[in-house]
């Protein structure tokens, strides 16, 4: 087995370039190395100017998402051995503007996320003296899967609908809205529905399903969106048939 | 992006990529998606083909025979074979994805998604059998 | 207050139509488009077909199947045009073509089935 592997890395230096270019680096090949290890080797040993985001190296911070050979991946969980001996192509996540090299601009998502109120909304907080909000394991299971989201944005990079229409709310934000809707302690589903029943909310989704396929945490945003559509449609019929019903 | 980005000295020029018109050729899963969506055109064709058949039956024996002959022309057979591929693709993808939207609870437990898909396939088999029996016997 | 949108209605019709299309269309197409034309089985006679289509239940079935399949197809084709060709700016034209076409064909279905003796 070869003891080196080649990495084709997208570079974009806005101060000197008008568009991204590809730079090839040769790094040692070790079977326990992930793509992020190779990038850190480049940064430390070969070219200190390469920019990329990373933090925890263990698939929980959600900051090292990049395109590896065209697929959105957490680079801390993508082994070089799966690609060797072929070169590995590393690009910034698609569907986002590039700030520099492998760093993407994610303000759009950061603005969208709070619009779906991804926190527990109560009409009235229970007084402290009444104790905590209790929940059974079955009730927890209803939303637990959706709560695993680490905001790594791989789903946005995989979503052609988001790529084509950046107004689309996108997979992670809708899955997180659903995570709170399905929480027995939450009372905010009506407020979230106002935001998400718009065309750019859930209705823009055409169920490509790639968000679910690329999710490193098995959140299944595509499923969350379809479930949301079903309940939104039922709400719509209810309010249409019974306009006198409570708002 | 909703708003015009505010450029600062640190990122004076973000690079924005454009989605290719042929994005659906970039990944096999995207291609399968666009084929699945294109099944809609073939479903519309099936309805037109059926309505023409109903019209032929209504008009009389000669028209009905002409319709059958037309349907037996090589061109129509090829068109309908392609249509058959797409409607089966529609049915299979539809049944496979149905459990995603429909979460069924039975006695306080979530019914596994596969069961819902199997139930769909079962209903498909029964419906097909009934229609085949009506038309063949 | 949220804007009223008819997307939920369109999506419900799309879904219901999708189920109906998936359940009933493949076998009918297999028979009328392939099996009968290739002579693998004999097509029902005109009298038999007339008897079948003349039955009120068959008529109801055909009407529901055709209109729902058309509304399903219209909705999906609309999004295929949006995504596949990136022509969302022609929104109104696409809606007119897709849903308008489905409605025109549905009316034709109704008229045809109404006039079956």
Short mmCIF file of C-alpha atoms in Angstrom, two decimals:
data_model
loop_
_atom_site.label_atom_id
_atom_site.label_comp_id
_atom_site.label_asym_id
_atom_site.label_seq_id
_atom_site.Cartn_x
_atom_site.Cartn_y
_atom_site.Cartn_z
CA UNK A 1 0.00 0.00 0.00
CA UNK A 2 1.27 3.45 -0.91
CA UNK A 3 2.54 5.52 2.00
CA UNK A 4 1.27 8.82 0.63
CA UNK A 5 -2.07 10.04 -0.66
CA UNK A 6 -2.93 13.06 -2.73
CA UNK A 7 -5.46 15.66 -1.61
CA UNK A 8 -7.03 18.03 -4.14
CA UNK A 9 -8.15 20.98 -2.07
CA UNK A 10 -10.22 23.91 -3.25
CA UNK A 11 -8.49 27.21 -2.50
CA UNK A 12 -10.14 30.60 -2.66
CA UNK A 13 -8.18 33.67 -1.65
CA UNK A 14 -10.51 36.62 -2.15
CA UNK A 15 -7.72 39.18 -1.85
CA UNK A 16 -5.94 37.80 -4.90
CA UNK A 17 -8.35 35.50 -6.76
CA UNK A 18 -11.71 36.07 -8.40
CA UNK A 19 -12.66 32.41 -8.30
CA UNK A 20 -11.64 29.21 -6.55
CA UNK A 21 -8.74 27.10 -7.77
CA UNK A 22 -7.60 23.58 -6.95
CA UNK A 23 -4.35 22.90 -5.13
CA UNK A 24 -2.86 19.45 -4.80
CA UNK A 25 -1.05 18.32 -1.67
CA UNK A 26 0.65 15.02 -0.96
CA UNK A 27 0.29 13.85 2.62
CA UNK A 28 1.33 10.67 4.44
CA UNK A 29 -1.25 7.93 4.20
CA UNK A 30 -2.16 6.32 7.49
CA UNK A 31 -5.08 3.99 7.78
CA UNK A 32 -6.36 5.61 10.99
CA UNK A 33 -6.31 9.10 9.47
CA UNK A 34 -9.46 10.95 8.58
CA UNK A 35 -9.65 13.74 5.99
CA UNK A 36 -9.46 16.31 8.78
CA UNK A 37 -6.15 14.80 9.97
CA UNK A 38 -4.78 15.20 6.46
CA UNK A 39 -5.97 18.84 6.34
CA UNK A 40 -4.33 19.51 9.70
CA UNK A 41 -1.13 17.91 8.44
CA UNK A 42 -1.19 20.30 5.47
CA UNK A 43 -1.86 23.26 7.73
CA UNK A 44 0.95 22.33 10.16
CA UNK A 45 3.61 20.95 7.82
CA UNK A 46 3.04 22.12 4.26
CA UNK A 47 0.95 25.26 3.87
CA UNK A 48 -0.10 27.33 6.85
CA UNK A 49 -2.34 29.54 4.72
CA UNK A 50 -5.02 26.86 4.17
CA UNK A 51 -8.22 27.84 5.99
CA UNK A 52 -10.90 25.46 7.25
CA UNK A 53 -13.16 25.08 10.27
CA UNK A 54 -12.88 22.31 12.81
CA UNK A 55 -13.11 21.83 16.51
CA UNK A 56 -13.96 18.62 18.33
CA UNK A 57 -12.67 15.88 15.95
CA UNK A 58 -15.38 13.55 17.25
CA UNK A 59 -18.51 14.30 15.25
CA UNK A 60 -20.35 16.47 17.73
CA UNK A 61 -19.38 20.11 17.09
CA UNK A 62 -20.62 20.05 13.50
CA UNK A 63 -18.02 22.48 12.18
CA UNK A 64 -15.86 20.37 9.85
CA UNK A 65 -18.47 19.63 7.17
CA UNK A 66 -16.99 19.68 3.64
CA UNK A 67 -17.57 18.05 0.30
CA UNK A 68 -15.37 14.97 0.03
CA UNK A 69 -15.33 13.65 -3.53
CA UNK A 70 -18.59 15.50 -4.11
CA UNK A 71 -20.43 14.17 -1.05
CA UNK A 72 -21.19 16.30 2.01
CA UNK A 73 -19.25 14.72 4.88
CA UNK A 74 -17.98 15.44 8.35
CA UNK A 75 -14.25 15.35 7.60
CA UNK A 76 -13.53 14.11 11.12
CA UNK A 77 -15.47 10.92 10.36
CA UNK A 78 -14.34 10.30 6.78
CA UNK A 79 -11.36 7.98 6.53
CA UNK A 80 -8.69 8.37 3.89
CA UNK A 81 -8.53 4.59 3.69
CA UNK A 82 -11.99 4.56 2.10
CA UNK A 83 -10.64 6.51 -0.88
CA UNK A 84 -7.00 5.37 -1.16
CA UNK A 85 -5.14 5.00 -3.38
CA UNK A 86 -7.18 7.51 -5.41
CA UNK A 87 -6.78 11.21 -4.69
CA UNK A 88 -9.34 12.79 -2.37
CA UNK A 89 -11.05 15.96 -3.51
CA UNK A 90 -11.99 18.34 -0.70
CA UNK A 91 -14.32 21.27 -1.40
CA UNK A 92 -16.30 23.69 0.73
CA UNK A 93 -19.96 22.72 1.31
CA UNK A 94 -22.08 23.49 -1.72
CA UNK A 95 -25.08 25.84 -1.70
CA UNK A 96 -23.25 28.34 0.54
CA UNK A 97 -21.04 31.26 -0.46
CA UNK A 98 -17.32 30.66 0.13
CA UNK A 99 -15.56 33.03 2.51
CA UNK A 100 -12.08 31.59 2.03
CA UNK A 101 -10.73 28.18 0.97
CA UNK A 102 -12.94 25.61 2.71
CA UNK A 103 -14.78 28.08 4.94
CA UNK A 104 -18.40 28.78 4.04
CA UNK A 105 -20.67 31.65 4.98
CA UNK A 106 -23.58 30.33 7.08
CA UNK A 107 -25.36 33.49 8.23
CA UNK A 108 -28.36 32.54 6.15
CA UNK A 109 -28.93 29.44 8.28
CA UNK A 110 -28.20 31.35 11.48
CA UNK A 111 -30.94 33.84 10.58
CA UNK A 112 -33.42 31.12 9.67
CA UNK A 113 -32.95 28.94 12.72
CA UNK A 114 -34.43 31.31 15.34
CA UNK A 115 -37.43 31.94 13.07
CA UNK A 116 -38.72 28.43 13.81
CA UNK A 117 -38.26 28.94 17.57
CA UNK A 118 -36.17 25.85 18.30
CA UNK A 119 -36.72 25.99 22.03
CA UNK A 120 -39.53 25.03 24.39
CA UNK A 121 -42.35 27.53 24.14
CA UNK A 122 -44.86 27.68 27.00
CA UNK A 123 -48.01 29.76 27.18
CA UNK A 124 -47.48 29.90 30.89
CA UNK A 125 -44.46 28.65 32.78
CA UNK A 126 -45.23 26.31 35.64
CA UNK A 127 -44.21 27.79 38.99
CA UNK A 128 -40.95 26.33 40.29
CA UNK A 129 -42.71 24.91 43.33
CA UNK A 130 -44.72 22.53 41.13
CA UNK A 131 -41.53 20.81 40.08
CA UNK A 132 -40.17 19.78 36.74
CA UNK A 133 -41.98 18.90 33.52
CA UNK A 134 -42.07 15.15 33.47
CA UNK A 135 -41.90 12.99 30.41
CA UNK A 136 -42.07 9.26 29.82
CA UNK A 137 -39.40 7.41 27.82
CA UNK A 138 -42.01 6.86 25.08
CA UNK A 139 -42.65 10.60 24.90
CA UNK A 140 -38.92 11.21 24.69
CA UNK A 141 -38.62 8.68 21.86
CA UNK A 142 -41.09 10.69 19.79
CA UNK A 143 -38.63 13.52 19.22
CA UNK A 144 -35.25 12.18 20.33
CA UNK A 145 -34.09 11.39 16.82
CA UNK A 146 -34.66 15.00 15.70
CA UNK A 147 -32.86 16.37 18.74
CA UNK A 148 -29.58 14.78 17.62
CA UNK A 149 -28.98 17.54 15.05
CA UNK A 150 -25.56 19.21 15.37
CA UNK A 151 -26.22 21.98 12.81
CA UNK A 152 -23.39 20.77 10.59
CA UNK A 153 -25.28 21.90 7.45
CA UNK A 154 -24.50 18.76 5.46
CA UNK A 155 -28.23 18.51 4.76
CA UNK A 156 -28.27 22.01 3.29
CA UNK A 157 -25.35 21.13 1.05
CA UNK A 158 -27.20 18.00 -0.13
CA UNK A 159 -30.52 19.77 -0.73
CA UNK A 160 -31.06 20.86 -4.34
CA UNK A 161 -34.19 22.78 -3.33
CA UNK A 162 -32.11 24.97 -1.02
CA UNK A 163 -29.49 25.37 -3.72
CA UNK A 164 -32.11 26.51 -6.21
CA UNK A 165 -34.13 28.67 -3.84
CA UNK A 166 -32.15 30.05 -0.89
CA UNK A 167 -35.40 31.34 0.63
CA UNK A 168 -36.29 27.73 1.44
CA UNK A 169 -36.15 27.18 5.19
CA UNK A 170 -34.14 24.00 4.71
CA UNK A 171 -33.93 20.54 6.27
CA UNK A 172 -32.25 21.08 9.65
CA UNK A 173 -34.38 24.07 10.66
CA UNK A 174 -37.62 22.22 9.87
CA UNK A 175 -36.43 19.04 11.63
CA UNK A 176 -35.59 21.13 14.70
CA UNK A 177 -39.01 22.78 14.60
CA UNK A 178 -40.51 19.30 14.51
CA UNK A 179 -38.27 18.24 17.41
CA UNK A 180 -40.00 20.85 19.60
CA UNK A 181 -43.47 20.29 18.15
CA UNK A 182 -43.29 16.64 19.18
CA UNK A 183 -42.09 17.48 22.68
CA UNK A 184 -44.90 17.08 25.23
CA UNK A 185 -43.59 20.06 27.21
CA UNK A 186 -43.89 22.41 24.25
CA UNK A 187 -46.85 24.59 23.30
CA UNK A 188 -45.32 26.52 20.40
CA UNK A 189 -46.40 24.46 17.39
CA UNK A 190 -48.92 27.08 16.30
CA UNK A 191 -46.31 29.84 16.23
CA UNK A 192 -43.91 27.62 14.30
CA UNK A 193 -46.64 26.68 11.85
CA UNK A 194 -47.09 30.35 10.93
CA UNK A 195 -43.49 30.45 9.79
CA UNK A 196 -43.37 27.03 8.20
CA UNK A 197 -46.72 26.90 6.43
CA UNK A 198 -45.41 29.48 3.96
CA UNK A 199 -44.31 28.34 0.55
CA UNK A 200 -40.66 28.75 1.57
CA UNK A 201 -41.34 26.68 4.67
CA UNK A 202 -42.34 23.08 4.23
CA UNK A 203 -44.12 23.31 0.87
CA UNK A 204 -40.98 24.04 -1.10
CA UNK A 205 -39.61 20.58 -0.23
CA UNK A 206 -39.99 18.05 -3.04
CA UNK A 207 -38.74 15.12 -0.95
CA UNK A 208 -35.46 14.49 -2.72
CA UNK A 209 -34.48 12.73 0.49
CA UNK A 210 -30.75 13.47 0.25
CA UNK A 211 -30.78 15.43 3.52
CA UNK A 212 -31.61 12.21 5.34
CA UNK A 213 -29.07 10.21 3.33
CA UNK A 214 -26.15 12.49 4.25
CA UNK A 215 -27.08 13.22 7.89
CA UNK A 216 -24.24 11.99 10.13
CA UNK A 217 -26.60 11.88 13.13
CA UNK A 218 -29.49 9.98 11.49
CA UNK A 219 -31.88 12.84 12.15
CA UNK A 220 -34.05 12.14 9.06
CA UNK A 221 -35.04 15.72 8.17
CA UNK A 222 -36.88 14.50 5.05
CA UNK A 223 -39.19 12.41 7.22
CA UNK A 224 -39.71 15.32 9.60
CA UNK A 225 -40.75 17.58 6.72
CA UNK A 226 -43.24 15.06 5.30
CA UNK A 227 -44.79 14.54 8.74
CA UNK A 228 -44.99 18.29 9.09
CA UNK A 229 -46.77 18.58 5.75
CA UNK A 230 -49.34 16.01 6.84
CA UNK A 231 -50.13 17.83 10.08
CA UNK A 232 -50.14 21.22 8.32
CA UNK A 233 -52.61 19.88 5.77
CA UNK A 234 -54.87 18.57 8.54
CA UNK A 235 -54.69 21.93 10.30
CA UNK A 236 -55.57 23.66 7.07
CA UNK A 237 -58.67 21.52 6.56
CA UNK A 238 -59.71 22.00 10.16
CA UNK A 239 -59.46 25.78 9.96
CA UNK A 240 -61.20 25.71 6.59
CA UNK A 241 -64.09 23.52 7.69
CA UNK A 242 -64.38 25.06 11.13
CA UNK A 243 -63.36 28.71 10.83
CA UNK A 244 -65.14 29.37 14.12
CA UNK A 245 -62.81 26.93 15.88
CA UNK A 246 -60.29 28.35 18.25
CA UNK A 247 -57.49 30.29 16.58
CA UNK B 1 -29.77 34.69 0.68
CA UNK B 2 -32.49 36.97 1.85
CA UNK B 3 -30.48 40.09 2.37
CA UNK B 4 -27.68 41.75 0.52
CA UNK B 5 -24.57 40.55 2.29
CA UNK B 6 -22.56 43.06 4.22
CA UNK B 7 -18.99 42.91 3.03
CA UNK B 8 -16.27 43.60 5.52
CA UNK B 9 -12.52 43.91 5.14
CA UNK B 10 -12.18 40.31 6.29
CA UNK B 11 -14.28 38.80 3.61
CA UNK B 12 -14.43 41.39 0.90
CA UNK B 13 -15.71 39.08 -1.81
CA UNK B 14 -17.58 35.92 -1.03
CA UNK B 15 -17.59 33.51 -3.87
CA UNK B 16 -21.09 32.43 -4.82
CA UNK B 17 -21.53 29.25 -6.80
CA UNK B 18 -24.41 28.77 -9.14
CA UNK B 19 -26.42 25.56 -9.29
CA UNK B 20 -25.89 23.93 -12.66
CA UNK B 21 -28.97 23.52 -14.86
CA UNK B 22 -28.02 19.86 -15.06
CA UNK B 23 -27.60 19.43 -11.28
CA UNK B 24 -29.77 16.34 -11.41
CA UNK B 25 -27.06 14.54 -13.38
CA UNK B 26 -24.47 15.12 -10.67
CA UNK B 27 -25.49 12.28 -8.38
CA UNK B 28 -27.31 9.02 -9.02
CA UNK B 29 -29.75 9.80 -6.21
CA UNK B 30 -30.60 13.13 -7.87
CA UNK B 31 -31.14 11.36 -11.18
CA UNK B 32 -33.48 8.86 -9.55
CA UNK B 33 -35.31 11.80 -7.98
CA UNK B 34 -35.83 13.61 -11.27
CA UNK B 35 -36.97 10.37 -12.96
CA UNK B 36 -39.43 9.84 -10.10
CA UNK B 37 -40.75 13.37 -10.58
CA UNK B 38 -40.96 12.89 -14.36
CA UNK B 39 -43.33 9.98 -13.76
CA UNK B 40 -45.98 12.70 -13.39
CA UNK B 41 -45.91 13.36 -17.14
CA UNK B 42 -46.42 9.66 -17.85
CA UNK B 43 -49.31 9.45 -15.40
CA UNK B 44 -50.94 12.31 -17.28
CA UNK B 45 -50.35 10.41 -20.54
CA UNK B 46 -51.98 7.30 -19.07
CA UNK B 47 -55.09 9.30 -18.18
CA UNK B 48 -55.30 10.69 -21.72
CA UNK B 49 -54.79 7.18 -23.17
CA UNK B 50 -57.58 5.87 -20.91
CA UNK B 51 -59.95 8.71 -21.75
CA UNK B 52 -59.41 8.07 -25.47
CA UNK B 53 -60.31 4.45 -24.80
CA UNK B 54 -63.51 5.39 -22.99
CA UNK B 55 -64.38 7.71 -25.84
CA UNK B 56 -63.79 4.92 -28.38
CA UNK B 57 -66.02 2.53 -26.42
CA UNK B 58 -68.72 5.16 -26.32
CA UNK B 59 -68.54 5.93 -30.07
CA UNK B 60 -69.13 2.36 -31.23
CA UNK B 61 -67.58 -0.99 -32.18
CA UNK B 62 -65.59 0.44 -35.11
CA UNK B 63 -64.03 3.16 -32.99
CA UNK B 64 -63.21 0.66 -30.26
CA UNK B 65 -61.51 -1.64 -32.79
CA UNK B 66 -59.60 1.33 -34.21
CA UNK B 67 -58.49 2.21 -30.69
CA UNK B 68 -57.27 -1.36 -30.07
CA UNK B 69 -55.40 -1.34 -33.40
CA UNK B 70 -53.86 2.02 -32.56
CA UNK B 71 -52.76 0.74 -29.18
CA UNK B 72 -51.18 -2.27 -30.93
CA UNK B 73 -49.02 -0.13 -33.23
CA UNK B 74 -45.31 -0.50 -32.46
CA UNK B 75 -44.92 3.18 -31.59
CA UNK B 76 -47.73 3.10 -29.02
CA UNK B 77 -46.46 -0.14 -27.52
CA UNK B 78 -43.04 1.44 -27.01
CA UNK B 79 -44.59 4.58 -25.54
CA UNK B 80 -46.68 2.49 -23.16
CA UNK B 81 -43.74 0.28 -22.16
CA UNK B 82 -41.81 3.41 -21.20
CA UNK B 83 -44.90 4.68 -19.39
CA UNK B 84 -45.19 1.36 -17.57
CA UNK B 85 -41.60 1.73 -16.36
CA UNK B 86 -42.36 5.18 -15.00
CA UNK B 87 -45.67 4.31 -13.32
CA UNK B 88 -44.07 1.31 -11.62
CA UNK B 89 -41.21 3.58 -10.54
CA UNK B 90 -43.82 5.96 -9.15
CA UNK B 91 -45.62 3.18 -7.29
CA UNK B 92 -42.46 1.66 -5.81
CA UNK B 93 -40.98 4.99 -4.69
CA UNK B 94 -44.35 6.10 -3.38
CA UNK B 95 -44.85 3.02 -1.24
CA UNK B 96 -41.27 3.12 0.02
CA UNK B 97 -41.56 6.76 1.07
CA UNK B 98 -45.06 6.54 2.52
CA UNK B 99 -43.85 5.52 6.02
CA UNK B 100 -41.85 8.78 6.20
CA UNK B 101 -44.96 10.94 6.17
CA UNK B 102 -47.25 8.53 7.97
CA UNK B 103 -46.32 7.62 11.48
CA UNK B 104 -48.87 5.18 12.80
CA UNK B 105 -49.28 4.39 16.46
CA UNK B 106 -50.79 1.13 17.59
CA UNK B 107 -51.41 0.58 21.29
CA UNK B 108 -49.05 3.38 22.23
CA UNK B 109 -46.20 2.08 20.11
CA UNK B 110 -44.84 3.32 16.80
CA UNK B 111 -45.55 0.87 14.01
CA UNK B 112 -42.24 0.13 12.22
CA UNK B 113 -41.97 1.92 8.88
CA UNK B 114 -41.39 -1.31 6.96
CA UNK B 115 -44.77 -2.64 8.04
CA UNK B 116 -46.48 0.40 6.56
CA UNK B 117 -44.57 -0.11 3.32
CA UNK B 118 -45.51 -3.81 3.27
CA UNK B 119 -49.15 -2.91 3.88
CA UNK B 120 -48.95 -0.59 0.87
CA UNK B 121 -47.43 -3.30 -1.31
CA UNK B 122 -50.12 -5.69 -0.12
CA UNK B 123 -52.85 -3.24 -1.07
CA UNK B 124 -51.18 -2.79 -4.46
CA UNK B 125 -51.20 -6.53 -5.07
CA UNK B 126 -54.86 -6.85 -4.08
CA UNK B 127 -55.96 -3.87 -6.19
CA UNK B 128 -54.03 -5.17 -9.21
CA UNK B 129 -55.47 -8.65 -8.81
CA UNK B 130 -59.04 -7.38 -8.58
CA UNK B 131 -58.68 -5.18 -11.67
CA UNK B 132 -56.97 -7.98 -13.62
CA UNK B 133 -59.73 -10.44 -12.72
CA UNK B 134 -62.45 -8.00 -13.76
CA UNK B 135 -60.83 -7.31 -17.12
CA UNK B 136 -59.59 -10.80 -17.96
CA UNK B 137 -62.58 -12.94 -17.00
CA UNK C 1 -51.13 36.43 10.90
CA UNK C 2 -49.84 33.92 8.40
CA UNK C 3 -50.75 34.41 4.79
CA UNK C 4 -53.42 32.01 3.64
CA UNK C 5 -51.99 29.64 1.11
CA UNK C 6 -53.64 26.83 -0.79
CA UNK C 7 -50.45 24.73 -0.78
CA UNK C 8 -51.93 22.38 1.88
CA UNK C 9 -54.91 21.66 -0.38
CA UNK C 10 -52.71 21.11 -3.43
CA UNK C 11 -50.41 18.86 -1.46
CA UNK C 12 -53.30 16.81 -0.08
CA UNK C 13 -54.67 16.31 -3.59
CA UNK C 14 -51.16 15.45 -4.77
CA UNK C 15 -50.80 12.85 -2.04
CA UNK C 16 -54.21 11.30 -2.44
CA UNK C 17 -53.73 11.23 -6.21
CA UNK C 18 -50.31 9.67 -5.73
CA UNK C 19 -51.76 6.81 -3.72
CA UNK C 20 -54.54 6.21 -6.24
CA UNK C 21 -52.14 6.38 -9.18
CA UNK C 22 -49.70 3.98 -7.50
CA UNK C 23 -52.39 1.45 -6.61
CA UNK C 24 -54.45 1.36 -9.79
CA UNK C 25 -52.53 2.65 -12.78
CA UNK C 26 -49.74 0.06 -13.25
CA UNK C 27 -52.09 -2.90 -13.74
CA UNK C 28 -54.45 -1.02 -16.05
CA UNK C 29 -51.57 0.20 -18.16
CA UNK C 30 -50.01 -3.26 -18.20
CA UNK C 31 -53.25 -4.71 -19.56
CA UNK C 32 -54.38 -2.02 -22.00
CA UNK C 33 -50.95 -0.79 -23.03
CA UNK C 34 -48.98 -4.03 -23.25
CA UNK C 35 -50.86 -7.30 -22.67
CA UNK C 36 -53.86 -6.69 -24.97
CA UNK C 37 -51.91 -4.95 -27.78
CA UNK C 38 -49.31 -7.75 -27.84
CA UNK C 39 -52.09 -10.33 -27.97
CA UNK C 40 -50.99 -12.02 -24.72
CA UNK C 41 -54.63 -11.97 -23.68
CA UNK C 42 -57.76 -10.99 -25.50
CA UNK C 43 -59.06 -7.49 -24.93
CA UNK C 44 -62.61 -7.33 -23.54
CA UNK C 45 -65.24 -6.93 -26.23
CA UNK C 46 -66.91 -3.58 -26.82
CA UNK C 47 -70.15 -4.83 -25.21
CA UNK C 48 -68.25 -5.99 -22.15
CA UNK C 49 -66.44 -2.65 -21.90
CA UNK C 50 -69.67 -0.74 -22.34
CA UNK C 51 -71.29 -2.81 -19.63
CA UNK C 52 -68.35 -2.18 -17.33
CA UNK C 53 -68.05 1.54 -17.94
CA UNK C 54 -71.82 1.96 -17.85
CA UNK C 55 -71.98 0.76 -14.25
CA UNK C 56 -72.31 3.74 -11.89
CA UNK C 57 -69.60 2.43 -9.57
CA UNK C 58 -67.11 2.04 -12.42
CA UNK C 59 -67.94 5.51 -13.60
CA UNK C 60 -67.38 6.91 -10.16
CA UNK C 61 -64.11 4.98 -9.91
CA UNK C 62 -62.91 6.18 -13.31
CA UNK C 63 -63.79 9.78 -12.50
CA UNK C 64 -62.00 9.76 -9.15
CA UNK C 65 -59.00 7.87 -10.53
CA UNK C 66 -58.58 10.18 -13.53
CA UNK C 67 -59.06 13.51 -11.77
CA UNK C 68 -56.94 12.60 -8.77
CA UNK C 69 -54.15 11.22 -10.97
CA UNK C 70 -54.27 14.43 -13.03
CA UNK C 71 -54.09 16.69 -9.98
CA UNK C 72 -51.25 14.58 -8.64
CA UNK C 73 -49.37 14.80 -11.91
CA UNK C 74 -50.00 18.56 -12.24
CA UNK C 75 -48.57 19.29 -8.80
CA UNK C 76 -45.51 17.14 -9.28
CA UNK C 77 -44.84 18.36 -12.78
CA UNK C 78 -45.02 21.93 -11.56
CA UNK C 79 -42.18 21.28 -9.13
CA UNK C 80 -40.26 19.28 -11.75
CA UNK C 81 -40.32 22.36 -13.96
CA UNK C 82 -39.24 24.58 -11.06
CA UNK C 83 -36.33 22.38 -10.04
CA UNK C 84 -35.29 20.62 -13.20
CA UNK C 85 -35.26 23.63 -15.48
CA UNK C 86 -34.84 26.42 -12.91
CA UNK C 87 -37.72 28.43 -14.31
CA UNK C 88 -39.48 29.37 -11.10
CA UNK C 89 -39.82 32.95 -12.35
CA UNK C 90 -42.40 31.66 -14.84
CA UNK C 91 -44.49 30.67 -11.82
CA UNK C 92 -47.89 31.89 -13.07
CA UNK C 93 -47.45 30.37 -16.51
CA UNK C 94 -46.41 27.01 -15.05
CA UNK C 95 -49.34 26.97 -12.63
CA UNK C 96 -51.74 27.79 -15.43
CA UNK C 97 -50.30 25.05 -17.63
CA UNK C 98 -50.19 22.36 -14.92
CA UNK C 99 -53.34 22.92 -12.87
CA UNK C 100 -55.25 24.41 -15.81
CA UNK C 101 -54.44 21.35 -17.90
CA UNK C 102 -55.52 19.03 -15.08
CA UNK C 103 -58.82 20.88 -14.69
CA UNK C 104 -59.56 20.88 -18.44
CA UNK C 105 -58.87 17.15 -18.68
CA UNK C 106 -60.97 16.52 -15.55
CA UNK C 107 -63.91 18.32 -17.15
CA UNK C 108 -63.44 16.20 -20.26
CA UNK C 109 -63.48 13.09 -18.05
CA UNK C 110 -66.75 14.22 -16.47
CA UNK C 111 -68.37 14.95 -19.84
CA UNK C 112 -67.21 11.63 -21.32
CA UNK C 113 -68.46 9.56 -18.40
CA UNK C 114 -71.70 11.52 -18.27
CA UNK C 115 -72.52 10.62 -21.86
CA UNK C 116 -71.88 6.90 -21.62
CA UNK C 117 -75.21 5.28 -22.48
#
